[in-house]
Tab-separated table of C-alpha atoms in Angstrom:
chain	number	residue	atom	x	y	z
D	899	UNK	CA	107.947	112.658	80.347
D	900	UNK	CA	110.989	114.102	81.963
D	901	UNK	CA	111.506	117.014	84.958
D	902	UNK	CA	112.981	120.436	82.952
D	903	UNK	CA	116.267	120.244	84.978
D	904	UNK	CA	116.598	116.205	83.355
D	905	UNK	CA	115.932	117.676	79.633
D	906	UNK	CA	118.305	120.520	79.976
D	907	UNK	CA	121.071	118.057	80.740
D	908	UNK	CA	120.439	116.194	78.075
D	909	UNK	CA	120.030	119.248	75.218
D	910	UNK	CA	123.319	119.930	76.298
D	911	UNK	CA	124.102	116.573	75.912
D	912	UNK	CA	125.452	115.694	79.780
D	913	UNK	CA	124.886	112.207	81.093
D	914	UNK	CA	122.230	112.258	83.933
D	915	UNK	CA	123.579	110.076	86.936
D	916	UNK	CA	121.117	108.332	89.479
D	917	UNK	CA	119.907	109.941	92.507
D	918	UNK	CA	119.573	109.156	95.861
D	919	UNK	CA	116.972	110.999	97.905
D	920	UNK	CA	116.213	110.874	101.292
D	921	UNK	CA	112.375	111.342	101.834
D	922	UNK	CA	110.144	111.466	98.821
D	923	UNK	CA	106.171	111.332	99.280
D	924	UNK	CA	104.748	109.504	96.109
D	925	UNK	CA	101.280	109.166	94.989
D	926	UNK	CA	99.030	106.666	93.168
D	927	UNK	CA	95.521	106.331	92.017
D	928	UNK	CA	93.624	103.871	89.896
D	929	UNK	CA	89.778	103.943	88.854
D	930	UNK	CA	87.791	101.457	90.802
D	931	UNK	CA	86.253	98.541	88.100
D	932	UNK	CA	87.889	99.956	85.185
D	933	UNK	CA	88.846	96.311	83.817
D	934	UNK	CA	84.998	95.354	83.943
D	935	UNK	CA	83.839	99.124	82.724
D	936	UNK	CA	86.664	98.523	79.857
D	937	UNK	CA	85.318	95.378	78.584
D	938	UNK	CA	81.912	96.972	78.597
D	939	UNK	CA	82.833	100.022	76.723
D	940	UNK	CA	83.971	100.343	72.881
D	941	UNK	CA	87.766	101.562	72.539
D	942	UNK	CA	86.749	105.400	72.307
D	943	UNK	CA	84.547	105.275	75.456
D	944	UNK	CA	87.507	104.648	77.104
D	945	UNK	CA	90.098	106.887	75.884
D	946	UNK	CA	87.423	109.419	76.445
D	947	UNK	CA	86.964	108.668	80.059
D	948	UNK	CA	90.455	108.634	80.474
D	949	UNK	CA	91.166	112.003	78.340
D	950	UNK	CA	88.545	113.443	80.670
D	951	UNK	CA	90.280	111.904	84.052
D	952	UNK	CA	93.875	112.938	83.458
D	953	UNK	CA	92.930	116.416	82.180
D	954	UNK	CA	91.266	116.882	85.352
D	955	UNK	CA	94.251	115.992	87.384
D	956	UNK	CA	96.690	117.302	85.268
D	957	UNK	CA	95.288	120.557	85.181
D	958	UNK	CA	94.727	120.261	89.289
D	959	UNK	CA	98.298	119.311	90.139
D	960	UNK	CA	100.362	121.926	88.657
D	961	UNK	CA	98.994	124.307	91.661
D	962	UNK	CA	101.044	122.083	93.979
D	963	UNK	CA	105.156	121.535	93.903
D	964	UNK	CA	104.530	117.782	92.446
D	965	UNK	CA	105.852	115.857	89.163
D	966	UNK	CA	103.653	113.828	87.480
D	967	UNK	CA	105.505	110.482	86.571
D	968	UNK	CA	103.693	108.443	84.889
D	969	UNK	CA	100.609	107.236	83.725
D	970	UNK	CA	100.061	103.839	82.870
D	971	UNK	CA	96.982	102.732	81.734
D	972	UNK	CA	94.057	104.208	84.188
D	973	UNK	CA	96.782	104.170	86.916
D	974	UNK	CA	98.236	108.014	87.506
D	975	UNK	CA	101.654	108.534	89.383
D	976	UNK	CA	103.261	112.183	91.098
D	977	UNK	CA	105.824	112.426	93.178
D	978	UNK	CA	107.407	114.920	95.292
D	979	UNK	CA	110.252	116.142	96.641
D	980	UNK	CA	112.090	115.146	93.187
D	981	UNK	CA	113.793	115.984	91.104
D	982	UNK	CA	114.443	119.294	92.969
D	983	UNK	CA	113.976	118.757	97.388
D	984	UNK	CA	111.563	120.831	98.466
D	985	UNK	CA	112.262	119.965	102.437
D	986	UNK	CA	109.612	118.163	104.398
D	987	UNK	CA	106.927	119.982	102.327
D	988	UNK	CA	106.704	116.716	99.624
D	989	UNK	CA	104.114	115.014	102.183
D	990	UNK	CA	102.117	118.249	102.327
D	991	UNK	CA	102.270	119.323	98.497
D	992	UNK	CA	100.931	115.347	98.063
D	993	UNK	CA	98.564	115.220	100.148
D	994	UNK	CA	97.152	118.606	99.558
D	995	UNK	CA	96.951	117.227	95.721
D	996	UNK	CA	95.201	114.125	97.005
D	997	UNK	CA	92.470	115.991	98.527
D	998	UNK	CA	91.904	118.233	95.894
D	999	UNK	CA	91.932	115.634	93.283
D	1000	UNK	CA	89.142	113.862	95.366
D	1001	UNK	CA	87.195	116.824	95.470
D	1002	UNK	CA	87.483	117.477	91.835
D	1003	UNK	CA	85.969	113.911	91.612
D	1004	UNK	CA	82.582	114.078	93.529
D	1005	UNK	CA	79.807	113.470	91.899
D	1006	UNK	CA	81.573	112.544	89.189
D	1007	UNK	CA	80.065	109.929	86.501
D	1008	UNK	CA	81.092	107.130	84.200
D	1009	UNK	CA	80.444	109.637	80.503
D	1010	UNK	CA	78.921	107.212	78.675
D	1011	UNK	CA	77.488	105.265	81.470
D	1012	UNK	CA	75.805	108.628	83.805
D	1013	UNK	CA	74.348	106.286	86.327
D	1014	UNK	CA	77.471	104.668	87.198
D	1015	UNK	CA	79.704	106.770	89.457
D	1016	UNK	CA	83.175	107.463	88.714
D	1017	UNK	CA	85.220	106.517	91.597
D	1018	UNK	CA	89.039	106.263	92.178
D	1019	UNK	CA	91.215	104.556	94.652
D	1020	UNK	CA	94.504	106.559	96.078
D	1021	UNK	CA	97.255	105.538	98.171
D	1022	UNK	CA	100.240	107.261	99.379
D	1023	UNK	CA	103.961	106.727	101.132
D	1024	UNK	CA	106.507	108.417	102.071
D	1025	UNK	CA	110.541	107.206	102.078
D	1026	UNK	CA	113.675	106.876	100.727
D	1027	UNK	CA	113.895	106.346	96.447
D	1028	UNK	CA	116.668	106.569	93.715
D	1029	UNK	CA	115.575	108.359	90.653
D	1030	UNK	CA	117.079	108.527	86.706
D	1031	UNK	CA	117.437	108.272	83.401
D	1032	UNK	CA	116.403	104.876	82.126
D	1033	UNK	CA	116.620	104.264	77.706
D	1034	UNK	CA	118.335	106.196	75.496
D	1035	UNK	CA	115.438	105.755	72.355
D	1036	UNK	CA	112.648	107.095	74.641
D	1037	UNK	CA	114.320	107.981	77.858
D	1038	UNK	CA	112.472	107.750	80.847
D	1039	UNK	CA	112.669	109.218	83.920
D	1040	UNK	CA	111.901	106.353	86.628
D	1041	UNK	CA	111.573	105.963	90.601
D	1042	UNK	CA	113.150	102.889	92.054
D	1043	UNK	CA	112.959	101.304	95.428
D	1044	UNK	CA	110.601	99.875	98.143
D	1045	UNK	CA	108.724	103.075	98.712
D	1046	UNK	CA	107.206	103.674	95.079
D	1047	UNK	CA	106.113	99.459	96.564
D	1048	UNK	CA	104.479	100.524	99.371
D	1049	UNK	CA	102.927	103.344	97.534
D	1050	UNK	CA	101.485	101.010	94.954
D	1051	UNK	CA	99.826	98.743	97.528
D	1052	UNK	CA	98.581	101.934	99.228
D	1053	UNK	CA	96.528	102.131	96.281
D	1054	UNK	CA	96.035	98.776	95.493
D	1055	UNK	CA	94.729	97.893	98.998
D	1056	UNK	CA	92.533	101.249	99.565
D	1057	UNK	CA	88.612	102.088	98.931
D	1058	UNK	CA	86.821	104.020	96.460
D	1059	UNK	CA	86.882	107.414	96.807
D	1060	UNK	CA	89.090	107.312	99.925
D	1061	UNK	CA	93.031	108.201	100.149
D	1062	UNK	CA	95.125	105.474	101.933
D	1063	UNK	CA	98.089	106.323	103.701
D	1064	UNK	CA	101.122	104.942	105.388
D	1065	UNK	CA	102.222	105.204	108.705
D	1066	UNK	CA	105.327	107.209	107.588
D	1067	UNK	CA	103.219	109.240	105.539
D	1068	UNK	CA	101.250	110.079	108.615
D	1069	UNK	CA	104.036	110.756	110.925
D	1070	UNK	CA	105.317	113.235	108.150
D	1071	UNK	CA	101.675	114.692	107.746
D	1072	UNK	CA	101.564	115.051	111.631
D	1073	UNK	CA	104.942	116.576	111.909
D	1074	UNK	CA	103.811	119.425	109.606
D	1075	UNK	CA	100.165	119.349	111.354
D	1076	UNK	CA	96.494	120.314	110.523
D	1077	UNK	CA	95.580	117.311	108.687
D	1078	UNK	CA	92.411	114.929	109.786
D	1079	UNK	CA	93.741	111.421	109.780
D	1080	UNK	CA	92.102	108.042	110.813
D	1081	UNK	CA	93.759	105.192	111.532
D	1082	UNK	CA	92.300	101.945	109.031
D	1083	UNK	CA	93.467	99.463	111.166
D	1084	UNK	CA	96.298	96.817	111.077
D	1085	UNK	CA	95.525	95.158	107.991
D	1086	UNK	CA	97.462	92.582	105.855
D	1087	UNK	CA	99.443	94.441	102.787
D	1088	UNK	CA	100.306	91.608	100.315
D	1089	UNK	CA	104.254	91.621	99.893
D	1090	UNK	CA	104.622	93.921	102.702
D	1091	UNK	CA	102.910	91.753	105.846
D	1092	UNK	CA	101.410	93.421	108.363
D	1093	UNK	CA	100.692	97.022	108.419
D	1094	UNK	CA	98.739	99.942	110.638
D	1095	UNK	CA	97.619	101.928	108.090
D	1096	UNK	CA	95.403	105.465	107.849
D	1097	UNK	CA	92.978	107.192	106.131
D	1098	UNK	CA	93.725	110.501	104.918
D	1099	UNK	CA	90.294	112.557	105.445
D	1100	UNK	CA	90.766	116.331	105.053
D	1101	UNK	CA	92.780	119.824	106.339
D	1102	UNK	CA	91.838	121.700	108.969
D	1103	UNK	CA	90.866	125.256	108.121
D	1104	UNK	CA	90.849	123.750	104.398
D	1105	UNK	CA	92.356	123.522	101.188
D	1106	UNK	CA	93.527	126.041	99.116
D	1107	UNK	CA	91.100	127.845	96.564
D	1108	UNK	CA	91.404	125.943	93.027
D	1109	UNK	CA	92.853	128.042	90.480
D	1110	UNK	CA	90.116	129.728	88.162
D	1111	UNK	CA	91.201	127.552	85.266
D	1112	UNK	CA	90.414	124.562	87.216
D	1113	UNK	CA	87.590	122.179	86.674
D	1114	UNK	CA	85.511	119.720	87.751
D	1115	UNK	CA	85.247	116.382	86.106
D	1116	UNK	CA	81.809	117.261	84.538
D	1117	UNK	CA	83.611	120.024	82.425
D	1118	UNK	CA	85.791	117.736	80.487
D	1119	UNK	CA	82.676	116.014	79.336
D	1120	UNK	CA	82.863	116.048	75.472
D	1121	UNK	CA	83.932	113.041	72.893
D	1122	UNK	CA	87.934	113.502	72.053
D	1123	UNK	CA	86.254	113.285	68.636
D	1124	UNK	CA	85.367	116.553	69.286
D	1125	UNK	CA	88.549	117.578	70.407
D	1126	UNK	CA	90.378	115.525	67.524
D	1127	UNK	CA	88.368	117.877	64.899
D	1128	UNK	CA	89.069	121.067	66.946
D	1129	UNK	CA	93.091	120.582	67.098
């Protein structure tokens, strides 16, 4: 996957130099137990729960001025305020996303396990990164640099259903305003030592309306065998 401005200098066959960028706001989110629902689950099980998942979300986050990253197994990465800057509104346009990914999500079930909730875990932080071209084969567009670190462990170190934030995330969040925030705690972040952290909870006077086109999880739910046949 690579941002249209990346793939337009490489149709016309330009190199695409490394980036520095100031303040980026990147996010990631994992499902909670997916290692012990994988081993319980035959192959297709899971590709379906995951089809379903990143439908959701991808069909959620192109309302917001994000770009998606990655994916990498049932972890999901978007960034913003790259490639193009978008000013101090990459903490907003995240966090906006966060919210309404987590509200796409409630309720939400395992398909082929309905009495197990589907829960995910989401962390976000806010900094400096350098972004480019990585490969020539399969190029890749990739994020380097302590903050996509402290993003990770946002995650990593967060609870179910709950969106874990930094403490520059939160001064960026308050600088723009009308966000409820929490503050976790100082806790220990492993590789990172000692850190106050926050919970993300909502937006005053709300979110934005989802588009029409956009779903809850329970919409997705069919077999991708189904889908397979259909394509």
């Amino acid at each position: 996957m690579l941002p249209m401005p990346v793939i337009k200098l490489l149709r016309a066959q330009r190199s695409v130099p490394a980036e520095s960028f100031d303040a980026v706001t990147i996010f990631f989110s994992d499902i909670v137990g997916f290692t012990n629902i994988s081993a319980t689950s035959t192959p297709i099980e899971v590709i379906n729960m995951l089809n379903m998942l990143y439908r959701l979300f991808d069909e959620k986050i192109i309302q917001y001025d994000v770009y998606k990253v990655e994916t990498i197994g049932d972890a999901y990465m978007v960034v913003s305020g790259l490639p193009q800057r978008n000013g101090n509104r990459h903490a907003s346009e995240i966090a906006d996303m966060s919210l309404s990914l987590m509200r796409g999500l409630e309720g939400a079930r395992v398909p082929h396990r309905p009495e197990e909730l589907l829960r995910i875990r989401a962390g976000i932080n806010t900094g400096p990164c350098v972004a480019g071209v990585v490969g020539t084969t399969m190029p890749r567009y990739c994020l380097f640099g302590d903050t996509i670190n402290t993003a990770s462990r946002m995650e990593s170190t967060g609870e179910a259903m709950k969106i874990h934030i930094s403490q520059s995330t939160k001064k960026a969040l308050d600088g723009i305003g009308n966000y409820e925030i929490k503050s976790r705690g100082v806790i220990e972040i492993p590789g990172k030592g000692v850190m106050e952290t926050f919970w993300l909870l909502g937006k005053i006077g709300g979110l934005q309306e989802d588009s029409p086109r956009c779903m809850r999880l329970h919409d997705y739910d069919q077999n991708i065998l189904e889908l397979l046949i259909q394509s």
